[in-house]
Structure formats: structure tokens, C-alpha cells
mmCIF file of C-alpha atoms and ligand atoms in Angstrom:
data_model
loop_
_atom_site.group_PDB
_atom_site.id
_atom_site.type_symbol
_atom_site.label_atom_id
_atom_site.label_comp_id
_atom_site.label_asym_id
_atom_site.label_seq_id
_atom_site.Cartn_x
_atom_site.Cartn_y
_atom_site.Cartn_z
ATOM 1 C CA MET A 947 -43.754 215.518 81.759
ATOM 2 C CA ARG A 948 -41.582 212.884 80.138
ATOM 3 C CA ARG A 949 -44.044 211.021 77.983
ATOM 4 C CA ALA A 950 -41.916 208.724 75.818
ATOM 5 C CA VAL A 951 -38.260 207.720 75.835
ATOM 6 C CA LEU A 952 -36.160 205.753 73.355
ATOM 7 C CA GLU A 953 -33.270 204.247 75.273
ATOM 8 C CA ILE A 954 -30.132 203.535 73.262
ATOM 9 C CA LEU A 955 -28.010 200.931 74.988
ATOM 10 C CA GLU A 956 -24.443 201.956 74.247
ATOM 11 C CA GLU A 957 -22.919 198.681 75.346
ATOM 12 C CA ARG A 958 -25.191 196.748 72.988
ATOM 13 C CA ILE A 959 -24.398 198.993 70.015
ATOM 14 C CA ILE A 960 -20.688 198.437 70.690
ATOM 15 C CA HIS A 961 -21.246 194.691 71.024
ATOM 16 C CA ASN A 962 -23.094 194.589 67.702
ATOM 17 C CA VAL A 963 -20.367 196.507 65.878
ATOM 18 C CA LYS A 964 -17.737 194.128 67.242
ATOM 19 C CA GLU A 965 -19.862 191.116 66.310
ATOM 20 C CA ILE A 966 -20.285 192.369 62.732
ATOM 21 C CA HIS A 967 -16.543 192.933 62.534
ATOM 22 C CA ARG A 968 -15.796 189.505 64.000
ATOM 23 C CA PHE A 969 -18.143 187.737 61.602
ATOM 24 C CA SER A 970 -17.137 189.602 58.450
ATOM 25 C CA GLY A 971 -13.487 190.293 59.175
ATOM 26 C CA LYS A 972 -14.021 193.725 57.621
ATOM 27 C CA ARG A 973 -14.318 197.265 58.804
ATOM 28 C CA ILE A 974 -17.718 198.848 58.741
ATOM 29 C CA ILE A 975 -19.334 201.676 56.828
ATOM 30 C CA ALA A 976 -22.060 202.511 59.343
ATOM 31 C CA VAL A 977 -25.327 203.487 57.683
ATOM 32 C CA VAL A 978 -26.934 206.318 59.640
ATOM 33 C CA LYS A 979 -29.278 207.773 57.040
ATOM 34 C CA ALA A 980 -32.704 209.092 58.018
ATOM 35 C CA ASN A 981 -31.597 210.208 61.486
ATOM 36 C CA ALA A 982 -29.917 206.823 62.065
ATOM 37 C CA TYR A 983 -33.094 204.960 61.139
ATOM 38 C CA GLY A 984 -35.081 207.249 63.388
ATOM 39 C CA ILE A 985 -33.027 206.406 66.454
ATOM 40 C CA GLY A 986 -31.136 209.694 66.670
ATOM 41 C CA VAL A 987 -28.135 210.395 64.488
ATOM 42 C CA ARG A 988 -26.269 212.459 67.063
ATOM 43 C CA GLU A 989 -26.550 209.816 69.757
ATOM 44 C CA VAL A 990 -25.731 206.893 67.481
ATOM 45 C CA SER A 991 -22.908 208.463 65.502
ATOM 46 C CA THR A 992 -21.199 209.726 68.642
ATOM 47 C CA ILE A 993 -20.972 206.135 69.887
ATOM 48 C CA LEU A 994 -19.796 204.828 66.507
ATOM 49 C CA GLU A 995 -17.218 207.565 65.919
ATOM 50 C CA GLY A 996 -15.169 206.211 68.810
ATOM 51 C CA LEU A 997 -15.020 202.628 67.546
ATOM 52 C CA GLU A 998 -11.997 201.392 65.613
ATOM 53 C CA GLU A 999 -14.189 198.904 63.686
ATOM 54 C CA VAL A 1000 -16.177 201.739 62.127
ATOM 55 C CA ASP A 1001 -14.217 203.231 59.241
ATOM 56 C CA ALA A 1002 -16.850 205.494 57.700
ATOM 57 C CA PHE A 1003 -20.475 206.575 57.754
ATOM 58 C CA ALA A 1004 -23.116 206.552 55.033
ATOM 59 C CA VAL A 1005 -26.142 208.805 54.697
ATOM 60 C CA ALA A 1006 -28.709 209.387 51.967
ATOM 61 C CA CYS A 1007 -28.108 212.990 51.035
ATOM 62 C CA THR A 1008 -25.741 215.928 51.368
ATOM 63 C CA GLN A 1009 -27.849 217.620 54.031
ATOM 64 C CA GLU A 1010 -27.579 214.540 56.222
ATOM 65 C CA GLY A 1011 -23.819 214.573 55.689
ATOM 66 C CA VAL A 1012 -23.632 218.189 56.825
ATOM 67 C CA GLU A 1013 -25.695 217.309 59.891
ATOM 68 C CA LEU A 1014 -23.259 214.504 60.752
ATOM 69 C CA ARG A 1015 -20.280 216.866 60.500
ATOM 70 C CA GLU A 1016 -22.132 219.274 62.754
ATOM 71 C CA CYS A 1017 -22.443 216.440 65.271
ATOM 72 C CA GLY A 1018 -18.632 216.412 65.348
ATOM 73 C CA ILE A 1019 -18.049 213.411 63.101
ATOM 74 C CA LYS A 1020 -14.551 213.364 61.602
ATOM 75 C CA LYS A 1021 -14.588 210.024 59.778
ATOM 76 C CA LYS A 1022 -15.370 209.636 56.095
ATOM 77 C CA ILE A 1023 -18.997 210.267 55.138
ATOM 78 C CA LEU A 1024 -20.505 208.685 52.019
ATOM 79 C CA ILE A 1025 -23.526 210.239 50.321
ATOM 80 C CA LEU A 1026 -25.486 207.278 48.922
ATOM 81 C CA GLY A 1027 -28.364 209.007 47.204
ATOM 82 C CA GLY A 1028 -26.833 210.953 44.317
ATOM 83 C CA ILE A 1029 -25.790 214.561 43.886
ATOM 84 C CA LEU A 1030 -26.786 217.488 41.717
ATOM 85 C CA GLU A 1031 -25.141 220.804 40.998
ATOM 86 C CA GLU A 1032 -26.436 222.440 44.160
ATOM 87 C CA ASP A 1033 -24.587 219.892 46.332
ATOM 88 C CA VAL A 1034 -21.048 220.599 45.155
ATOM 89 C CA LYS A 1035 -20.299 223.502 47.445
ATOM 90 C CA LEU A 1036 -21.325 221.547 50.529
ATOM 91 C CA LEU A 1037 -19.410 218.434 49.432
ATOM 92 C CA GLU A 1038 -16.226 220.489 49.382
ATOM 93 C CA GLU A 1039 -16.944 222.559 52.437
ATOM 94 C CA TYR A 1040 -17.877 219.567 54.594
ATOM 95 C CA ASP A 1041 -15.554 217.001 53.038
ATOM 96 C CA LEU A 1042 -18.275 214.573 51.967
ATOM 97 C CA THR A 1043 -17.743 211.668 49.572
ATOM 98 C CA PRO A 1044 -20.481 211.185 46.979
ATOM 99 C CA VAL A 1045 -21.533 207.913 45.408
ATOM 100 C CA ILE A 1046 -21.964 208.301 41.661
ATOM 101 C CA SER A 1047 -24.753 206.248 40.118
ATOM 102 C CA ASP A 1048 -25.871 208.310 37.136
ATOM 103 C CA PRO A 1049 -23.947 210.175 34.409
ATOM 104 C CA GLU A 1050 -25.434 213.452 35.647
ATOM 105 C CA HIS A 1051 -23.820 212.959 39.063
ATOM 106 C CA LEU A 1052 -20.459 212.683 37.407
ATOM 107 C CA LYS A 1053 -20.948 215.838 35.337
ATOM 108 C CA VAL A 1054 -21.457 217.744 38.550
ATOM 109 C CA LEU A 1055 -17.943 216.793 39.664
ATOM 110 C CA LYS A 1056 -16.250 217.953 36.477
ATOM 111 C CA ASP A 1057 -12.988 219.798 37.273
ATOM 112 C CA ARG A 1058 -13.492 219.248 40.987
ATOM 113 C CA ASN A 1059 -10.983 217.534 43.163
ATOM 114 C CA ILE A 1060 -13.524 215.346 44.945
ATOM 115 C CA LYS A 1061 -13.013 211.611 45.438
ATOM 116 C CA PHE A 1062 -16.062 209.452 44.874
ATOM 117 C CA HIS A 1063 -17.416 205.911 44.888
ATOM 118 C CA VAL A 1064 -19.151 204.356 41.884
ATOM 119 C CA LYS A 1065 -22.313 202.328 42.349
ATOM 120 C CA TYR A 1066 -23.367 199.392 40.180
ATOM 121 C CA ASP A 1067 -26.815 197.985 39.726
ATOM 122 C CA THR A 1068 -26.238 194.224 39.703
ATOM 123 C CA GLY A 1069 -29.923 193.363 40.127
ATOM 124 C CA MET A 1070 -31.390 195.861 42.552
ATOM 125 C CA GLY A 1071 -33.184 197.848 39.876
ATOM 126 C CA ARG A 1072 -32.705 201.122 41.681
ATOM 127 C CA LEU A 1073 -29.535 203.225 41.727
ATOM 128 C CA GLY A 1074 -26.380 202.318 39.846
ATOM 129 C CA PHE A 1075 -24.696 201.919 36.486
ATOM 130 C CA THR A 1076 -25.397 198.605 34.836
ATOM 131 C CA ASN A 1077 -22.131 198.298 32.913
ATOM 132 C CA GLU A 1078 -20.457 201.664 32.207
ATOM 133 C CA ILE A 1079 -16.902 201.709 33.533
ATOM 134 C CA ILE A 1080 -15.717 205.006 35.007
ATOM 135 C CA LYS A 1081 -12.043 205.495 34.259
ATOM 136 C CA ASP A 1082 -11.115 208.289 36.608
ATOM 137 C CA PRO A 1083 -8.285 208.670 39.115
ATOM 138 C CA ARG A 1084 -10.745 210.098 41.654
ATOM 139 C CA VAL A 1085 -12.535 206.740 42.019
ATOM 140 C CA GLU A 1086 -11.943 205.731 45.608
ATOM 141 C CA GLY A 1087 -14.565 203.012 45.945
ATOM 142 C CA VAL A 1088 -16.883 200.709 44.035
ATOM 143 C CA MET A 1089 -20.115 199.367 45.465
ATOM 144 C CA SER A 1090 -23.289 197.479 44.726
ATOM 145 C CA HIS A 1091 -26.398 196.535 46.709
ATOM 146 C CA PHE A 1092 -28.354 193.298 47.209
ATOM 147 C CA SER A 1093 -32.027 193.396 46.291
ATOM 148 C CA SER A 1094 -33.069 190.128 47.944
ATOM 149 C CA PRO A 1095 -30.468 188.953 50.418
ATOM 150 C CA ALA A 1096 -32.724 186.135 51.602
ATOM 151 C CA ASP A 1097 -32.582 184.641 48.089
ATOM 152 C CA ARG A 1098 -29.313 182.723 47.811
ATOM 153 C CA ASN A 1099 -29.352 182.113 44.092
ATOM 154 C CA PHE A 1100 -30.139 185.656 43.121
ATOM 155 C CA SER A 1101 -27.637 187.088 45.597
ATOM 156 C CA LYS A 1102 -24.939 184.822 44.224
ATOM 157 C CA LEU A 1103 -25.737 186.093 40.752
ATOM 158 C CA GLN A 1104 -25.341 189.662 41.998
ATOM 159 C CA ILE A 1105 -22.023 188.781 43.626
ATOM 160 C CA LYS A 1106 -20.811 187.297 40.360
ATOM 161 C CA ARG A 1107 -21.859 190.308 38.307
ATOM 162 C CA PHE A 1108 -20.157 192.616 40.772
ATOM 163 C CA GLU A 1109 -16.966 190.576 40.628
ATOM 164 C CA GLU A 1110 -16.966 190.840 36.840
ATOM 165 C CA ILE A 1111 -17.338 194.612 36.977
ATOM 166 C CA LEU A 1112 -14.502 194.886 39.477
ATOM 167 C CA LYS A 1113 -12.070 193.401 36.965
ATOM 168 C CA ASN A 1114 -12.140 196.835 35.352
ATOM 169 C CA TYR A 1115 -10.994 198.555 38.503
ATOM 170 C CA GLU A 1116 -7.693 198.208 40.194
ATOM 171 C CA LYS A 1117 -6.393 199.651 43.392
ATOM 172 C CA VAL A 1118 -9.662 200.985 44.727
ATOM 173 C CA LYS A 1119 -9.534 201.395 48.454
ATOM 174 C CA TYR A 1120 -13.180 200.621 49.167
ATOM 175 C CA ILE A 1121 -15.145 197.737 47.697
ATOM 176 C CA HIS A 1122 -18.471 197.212 49.438
ATOM 177 C CA LEU A 1123 -21.609 195.204 48.885
ATOM 178 C CA GLU A 1124 -22.905 193.547 52.052
ATOM 179 C CA SER A 1125 -25.710 195.129 54.061
ATOM 180 C CA SER A 1126 -26.977 193.595 57.327
ATOM 181 C CA ALA A 1127 -28.709 190.639 55.694
ATOM 182 C CA GLY A 1128 -26.054 190.398 52.973
ATOM 183 C CA LEU A 1129 -23.391 189.724 55.624
ATOM 184 C CA ILE A 1130 -24.282 186.031 55.451
ATOM 185 C CA TYR A 1131 -22.510 185.741 52.080
ATOM 186 C CA ARG A 1132 -19.094 186.743 53.453
ATOM 187 C CA VAL A 1133 -18.127 188.018 50.024
ATOM 188 C CA PRO A 1134 -14.395 187.329 49.735
ATOM 189 C CA PHE A 1135 -13.401 190.294 47.549
ATOM 190 C CA THR A 1136 -15.044 193.197 49.385
ATOM 191 C CA THR A 1137 -12.982 195.395 51.700
ATOM 192 C CA HIS A 1138 -15.816 196.825 53.818
ATOM 193 C CA VAL A 1139 -19.361 195.995 54.869
ATOM 194 C CA ARG A 1140 -22.088 198.632 54.714
ATOM 195 C CA VAL A 1141 -24.428 197.991 57.596
ATOM 196 C CA GLY A 1142 -27.262 199.705 59.411
ATOM 197 C CA LEU A 1143 -29.968 197.531 60.937
ATOM 198 C CA ALA A 1144 -27.711 194.937 62.588
ATOM 199 C CA ILE A 1145 -25.802 197.674 64.434
ATOM 200 C CA TYR A 1146 -29.102 198.698 65.960
ATOM 201 C CA GLY A 1147 -29.689 195.146 67.138
ATOM 202 C CA GLU A 1148 -32.361 193.857 64.791
ATOM 203 C CA LYS A 1149 -31.815 190.553 63.002
ATOM 204 C CA PRO A 1150 -32.716 190.957 59.328
ATOM 205 C CA LEU A 1151 -33.238 187.247 58.643
ATOM 206 C CA LYS A 1152 -34.416 184.282 60.624
ATOM 207 C CA ASP A 1153 -31.539 181.929 61.436
ATOM 208 C CA TYR A 1154 -29.230 184.957 61.281
ATOM 209 C CA PRO A 1155 -25.763 183.651 62.117
ATOM 210 C CA LEU A 1156 -24.605 186.825 63.865
ATOM 211 C CA GLU A 1157 -25.171 187.230 67.590
ATOM 212 C CA VAL A 1158 -26.490 190.763 67.480
ATOM 213 C CA LYS A 1159 -28.398 191.885 70.557
ATOM 214 C CA PRO A 1160 -31.349 194.266 70.858
ATOM 215 C CA ALA A 1161 -29.942 197.708 71.579
ATOM 216 C CA LEU A 1162 -33.096 199.756 71.986
ATOM 217 C CA ARG A 1163 -35.860 200.131 74.522
ATOM 218 C CA LEU A 1164 -38.908 202.264 73.889
ATOM 219 C CA ARG A 1165 -41.102 203.215 76.812
ATOM 220 C CA ALA A 1166 -44.073 205.522 77.292
ATOM 221 C CA ARG A 1167 -46.014 206.866 80.235
ATOM 222 C CA LEU A 1168 -49.381 205.787 81.521
ATOM 223 C CA ILE A 1169 -51.210 209.113 81.729
ATOM 224 C CA SER A 1170 -54.435 207.604 83.045
ATOM 225 C CA VAL A 1171 -55.532 204.307 84.574
ATOM 226 C CA LYS A 1172 -59.187 203.648 85.336
ATOM 227 C CA GLU A 1173 -61.890 201.005 85.545
ATOM 228 C CA LEU A 1174 -64.369 200.626 82.713
ATOM 229 C CA PRO A 1175 -67.562 198.591 83.136
ATOM 230 C CA GLU A 1176 -68.458 195.599 80.975
ATOM 231 C CA ASN A 1177 -69.759 196.350 77.485
ATOM 232 C CA TYR A 1178 -68.129 199.773 77.270
ATOM 233 C CA PRO A 1179 -66.534 201.121 74.056
ATOM 234 C CA VAL A 1180 -62.857 202.075 73.827
ATOM 235 C CA SER A 1181 -61.496 204.872 71.619
ATOM 236 C CA TYR A 1182 -62.566 206.344 68.281
ATOM 237 C CA GLY A 1183 -64.992 204.322 66.252
ATOM 238 C CA ARG A 1184 -65.779 201.958 69.159
ATOM 239 C CA THR A 1185 -63.804 199.133 67.524
ATOM 240 C CA TYR A 1186 -63.363 197.481 70.935
ATOM 241 C CA ILE A 1187 -66.102 196.828 73.494
ATOM 242 C CA THR A 1188 -65.067 195.616 76.968
ATOM 243 C CA LYS A 1189 -66.027 191.997 77.604
ATOM 244 C CA ARG A 1190 -65.878 192.413 81.365
ATOM 245 C CA LYS A 1191 -64.944 195.035 83.887
ATOM 246 C CA THR A 1192 -61.620 196.284 82.475
ATOM 247 C CA LYS A 1193 -58.690 198.193 83.874
ATOM 248 C CA LEU A 1194 -57.979 200.675 81.097
ATOM 249 C CA GLY A 1195 -54.548 202.232 80.624
ATOM 250 C CA VAL A 1196 -54.033 205.301 78.473
ATOM 251 C CA VAL A 1197 -50.468 205.350 77.143
ATOM 252 C CA ALA A 1198 -48.911 208.625 75.983
ATOM 253 C CA PHE A 1199 -47.826 207.239 72.647
ATOM 254 C CA GLY A 1200 -49.844 207.335 69.444
ATOM 255 C CA TYR A 1201 -49.447 207.197 65.720
ATOM 256 C CA ALA A 1202 -47.872 210.664 65.763
ATOM 257 C CA ASP A 1203 -45.090 209.116 67.838
ATOM 258 C CA GLY A 1204 -44.651 206.197 65.463
ATOM 259 C CA LEU A 1205 -47.062 203.491 66.587
ATOM 260 C CA MET A 1206 -49.059 202.875 63.459
ATOM 261 C CA LYS A 1207 -52.810 202.692 63.529
ATOM 262 C CA THR A 1208 -52.793 199.243 61.912
ATOM 263 C CA LEU A 1209 -51.656 197.897 65.308
ATOM 264 C CA SER A 1210 -55.046 198.801 66.820
ATOM 265 C CA ASN A 1211 -56.597 195.696 68.435
ATOM 266 C CA ARG A 1212 -53.726 193.614 66.993
ATOM 267 C CA SER A 1213 -50.731 193.777 69.238
ATOM 268 C CA PHE A 1214 -49.621 194.424 72.790
ATOM 269 C CA LEU A 1215 -47.381 196.596 74.934
ATOM 270 C CA ILE A 1216 -45.456 195.387 77.974
ATOM 271 C CA PHE A 1217 -46.008 196.262 81.630
ATOM 272 C CA GLU A 1218 -43.584 194.720 84.126
ATOM 273 C CA GLY A 1219 -42.807 191.911 81.710
ATOM 274 C CA ARG A 1220 -46.469 191.134 81.015
ATOM 275 C CA LYS A 1221 -48.146 191.562 77.681
ATOM 276 C CA VAL A 1222 -50.963 194.090 77.846
ATOM 277 C CA PRO A 1223 -53.182 194.075 74.738
ATOM 278 C CA ILE A 1224 -53.740 197.212 72.691
ATOM 279 C CA ILE A 1225 -57.504 197.755 72.716
ATOM 280 C CA GLY A 1226 -59.452 200.088 70.478
ATOM 281 C CA ASN A 1227 -58.034 202.380 67.844
ATOM 282 C CA ILE A 1228 -54.616 203.921 68.319
ATOM 283 C CA THR A 1229 -55.008 207.704 68.239
ATOM 284 C CA MET A 1230 -52.590 210.500 67.401
ATOM 285 C CA ASP A 1231 -51.158 210.923 70.894
ATOM 286 C CA MET A 1232 -52.525 207.985 72.879
ATOM 287 C CA THR A 1233 -52.918 204.215 72.831
ATOM 288 C CA MET A 1234 -55.238 202.266 75.100
ATOM 289 C CA VAL A 1235 -54.214 198.996 76.734
ATOM 290 C CA ASP A 1236 -55.983 196.427 78.884
ATOM 291 C CA LEU A 1237 -54.186 196.462 82.235
ATOM 292 C CA SER A 1238 -56.604 194.075 83.982
ATOM 293 C CA GLY A 1239 -54.810 191.912 86.519
ATOM 294 C CA THR A 1240 -51.847 194.281 86.905
ATOM 295 C CA GLU A 1241 -51.006 196.746 89.655
ATOM 296 C CA ALA A 1242 -50.303 199.508 87.114
ATOM 297 C CA ARG A 1243 -50.879 203.098 88.208
ATOM 298 C CA THR A 1244 -50.936 206.455 86.486
ATOM 299 C CA GLY A 1245 -47.356 207.644 86.003
ATOM 300 C CA ASP A 1246 -45.923 204.130 85.484
ATOM 301 C CA TRP A 1247 -44.088 203.244 82.289
ATOM 302 C CA VAL A 1248 -45.053 200.654 79.718
ATOM 303 C CA TYR A 1249 -42.640 199.303 77.130
ATOM 304 C CA ILE A 1250 -43.370 199.199 73.443
ATOM 305 C CA VAL A 1251 -39.993 197.625 72.656
ATOM 306 C CA ASN A 1252 -37.437 196.095 75.001
ATOM 307 C CA GLU A 1253 -34.753 193.398 75.036
ATOM 308 C CA GLU A 1254 -37.366 190.633 74.769
ATOM 309 C CA ARG A 1255 -39.521 192.288 72.137
ATOM 310 C CA SER A 1256 -37.607 194.210 69.520
ATOM 311 C CA PHE A 1257 -38.904 196.228 66.562
ATOM 312 C CA THR A 1258 -38.917 193.138 64.334
ATOM 313 C CA PRO A 1259 -41.817 191.258 66.002
ATOM 314 C CA LEU A 1260 -43.690 194.540 66.455
ATOM 315 C CA ALA A 1261 -43.302 195.170 62.726
ATOM 316 C CA ARG A 1262 -44.570 191.688 61.992
ATOM 317 C CA ASP A 1263 -47.784 192.485 63.905
ATOM 318 C CA ALA A 1264 -48.119 195.686 61.859
ATOM 319 C CA GLY A 1265 -47.504 193.935 58.544
ATOM 320 C CA THR A 1266 -44.335 195.909 57.856
ATOM 321 C CA ILE A 1267 -40.572 195.855 58.435
ATOM 322 C CA PRO A 1268 -38.695 197.157 61.489
ATOM 323 C CA TYR A 1269 -37.001 199.861 59.391
ATOM 324 C CA GLU A 1270 -40.333 201.557 58.759
ATOM 325 C CA ILE A 1271 -41.426 201.685 62.394
ATOM 326 C CA MET A 1272 -38.037 202.903 63.586
ATOM 327 C CA CYS A 1273 -37.864 205.640 60.940
ATOM 328 C CA ASN A 1274 -41.230 206.938 62.028
ATOM 329 C CA LEU A 1275 -40.328 207.534 65.663
ATOM 330 C CA SER A 1276 -41.125 211.195 66.034
ATOM 331 C CA ARG A 1277 -38.971 213.926 67.448
ATOM 332 C CA ARG A 1278 -41.394 214.118 70.383
ATOM 333 C CA VAL A 1279 -39.808 210.882 71.640
ATOM 334 C CA GLU A 1280 -36.880 211.684 73.923
ATOM 335 C CA ARG A 1281 -33.602 209.934 73.026
ATOM 336 C CA LEU A 1282 -31.547 208.736 75.952
ATOM 337 C CA VAL A 1283 -28.172 207.005 75.691
ATOM 338 C CA ILE A 1284 -27.694 204.454 78.445
ATOM 339 C CA LYS A 1285 -23.957 204.549 78.994
ATOM 340 C CA LYS A 1286 -21.719 201.608 79.480
ATOM 341 C CA ARG A 1287 -21.014 201.150 83.182
HETATM 342 C C1 PLP B 193 -29.829 201.495 53.820
HETATM 343 C C2 PLP B 193 -28.735 200.888 53.024
HETATM 344 C C3 PLP B 193 -27.844 199.965 53.589
HETATM 345 C C4 PLP B 193 -27.994 199.396 54.980
HETATM 346 O O1 PLP B 193 -28.929 198.365 54.988
HETATM 347 P P1 PLP B 193 -29.210 197.519 56.332
HETATM 348 O O2 PLP B 193 -30.151 196.487 55.896
HETATM 349 O O3 PLP B 193 -29.801 198.486 57.312
HETATM 350 O O4 PLP B 193 -27.905 197.005 56.802
HETATM 351 C C5 PLP B 193 -26.778 199.546 52.814
HETATM 352 N N1 PLP B 193 -26.619 199.986 51.549
HETATM 353 C C6 PLP B 193 -27.467 200.848 50.960
HETATM 354 C C7 PLP B 193 -27.239 201.272 49.562
HETATM 355 C C8 PLP B 193 -28.567 201.315 51.671
HETATM 356 O O5 PLP B 193 -29.420 202.163 51.087
#
């Protein structure tokens, strides 16, 4: 039985890439770490590999870089999350480009003919050198990362610090700073943008000036539909009691699939364009919804996310960010690329 499907709308992904390129005027380093934010790295990177606007990919670690190569990716692959001695062999074998953000990373590359990018911490307080300048002919790129792209003043400070650092580097091929939200600053001296979320169709800020379109649909099967009487408990812990005779739907999608338990009694799924409330506790494999007033039958599909309701509003209901929900979509969810007609 097909119980849950994540549909990846190819045409929308392509539209979003072109929109990011149009808005920024720069080519894109597509961030596909963590299985392309849980969407499916093979499916996503295969679409992106064919697009002129995408110059390179970025992942978190060497293993993810190897996986991308094994998906047939030929473009440049950046390893964002640091390297240690045990990575060197794979970097060479799979032609991966590390980002250096700690003196120990650099030691690992001693006497190796491996190009790399250098990362600066201009206010993120995570990875990156704060002021050390790396004089090395192998430096191919210099990057930094915004900590709070919604904060104009702080982001402008980061831009300024980064610009100062760059005075020490000449002729680097890749200068990159802007992530999805950071795109709004249209930093004049960067050569590339380094974007994930916006490619996948989620807007990272309200009043986002880019016309990115939702590119994902997530649907799951109704594995049972039945009538419950008034005053009847639903699911573990009896956190919901029916107020009237209720048409109960059991959806084959639970917290093991990525729908977090905090959404119990707090949000809704969608059946034929109608909101159907989640009732009772979400369980590992199943979620209950109130289908009263619909014609829903066992075997029908309900949507968790679609073009009208993306991961961002769902995340808001859960008190989190869309990244976290997407990354937690389990491998039990089938990935299906909907091809451009
Ligand atoms: C994940 C990540 C990005 C992409 O961020 P989005 O908000 O998804 O565009 C860019 N740069 C770094 C360093 C990252 O870790």
C-alpha cells in the first residue's frame, strides 16, 4: 500500500531557481545538506544539476558529498561542516571542495593539492575564523553566514565586516554570503548566493520580495473512516472527546513520518481543499482527523502540505521552523518527482 507520498514539483523548483537568479543576478550554490532538507537529495539534485543557474552544491559533510557524486552529480560540491584527517582520502577520490573554518581543518590539507573555501564568522557565533587571513594559493572561495537575516542593522554589520576581510583576498573565484533570507540584501560584492529553503519554495521572511512558489505536496492515505458517537475519546491519553457524532479519519502518517506530536489537537490536514482538524494525540504511524461533513472514504488521500498550505504555516502551528519539519520526513515517505509537462 502506498501510505504517504512527498511530491516534488519539478517545474516549481526550476521556477524558484530562476527567480533567485533573476533577483540576485548571481549563480547559485544549491544547499542540499541533510538529504536536501529531507526532501530527497537524489530527486532534488538531479533536477538542479541540469540548470545553468546552479553552479555548485553544498552539503554538511564528506559522506553527503560522496552520496551526491553517487547520484551522478558532476558540478562542484562544497563541504560546509569542516573536515578531519579521515576525510582527506574521500575529498580527493570524489573531488569534493572543503570549507575551512578552523586551523585543524587546514592542517589536514597540508601538502595536498585540494582547493578550498575559507569561512569567516562575522557574527554568527558558529563556524568560521574571526580574523585570521589564510594566505594560500589553494583558496578558491571566501564565505560568511548571516545569523539574523531579519535584523537589518546586524546583517549590515556582518556585510561590512565581511567586506573588510575580503580586502585581504584578491582574485578568489567564489565569494558567498547570502542564504535564502539573506538574499534581500543583494550584497554587491559577492559572486554567488548559497541558498536552500527558497529553492524548495518556502519563503523565509514575511514580505519576502522573491516570487518563490511552493514546490512540495505531502499526502497520506486514509486507512480507516468510521463514525464515532458523541462523547467518545480519540487516541492515546484521551486528549480529545467527541462533542457530537463524528466522522473519524485515520491517516497513515504519524510522528515517525515527521508530523510532530506537538501538532496534536492544534492543527489540521486538508481533504479536497477543506481543513480537517487533527483530533487527539498524533501517534507513531497514524493521525486522527475529524472528517465530519465530508464524503471521505477509506483509501482517499489527505494533504498535509500543498500549494495553499506549505511547510511554513504548518511549522508555525507546531512552534518550529519549516526546516525542522522537512528534515524529519522519514524514509518511509515515498518521494515522487512530478515532471514538467
Ligand atoms: C543551511 C545553510 C545555508 C542555506 O540556508 P537557507 O536558509 O536554507 O537558504 C547557507 N549557508 C550555510 C552555511 C548553511 O549552513
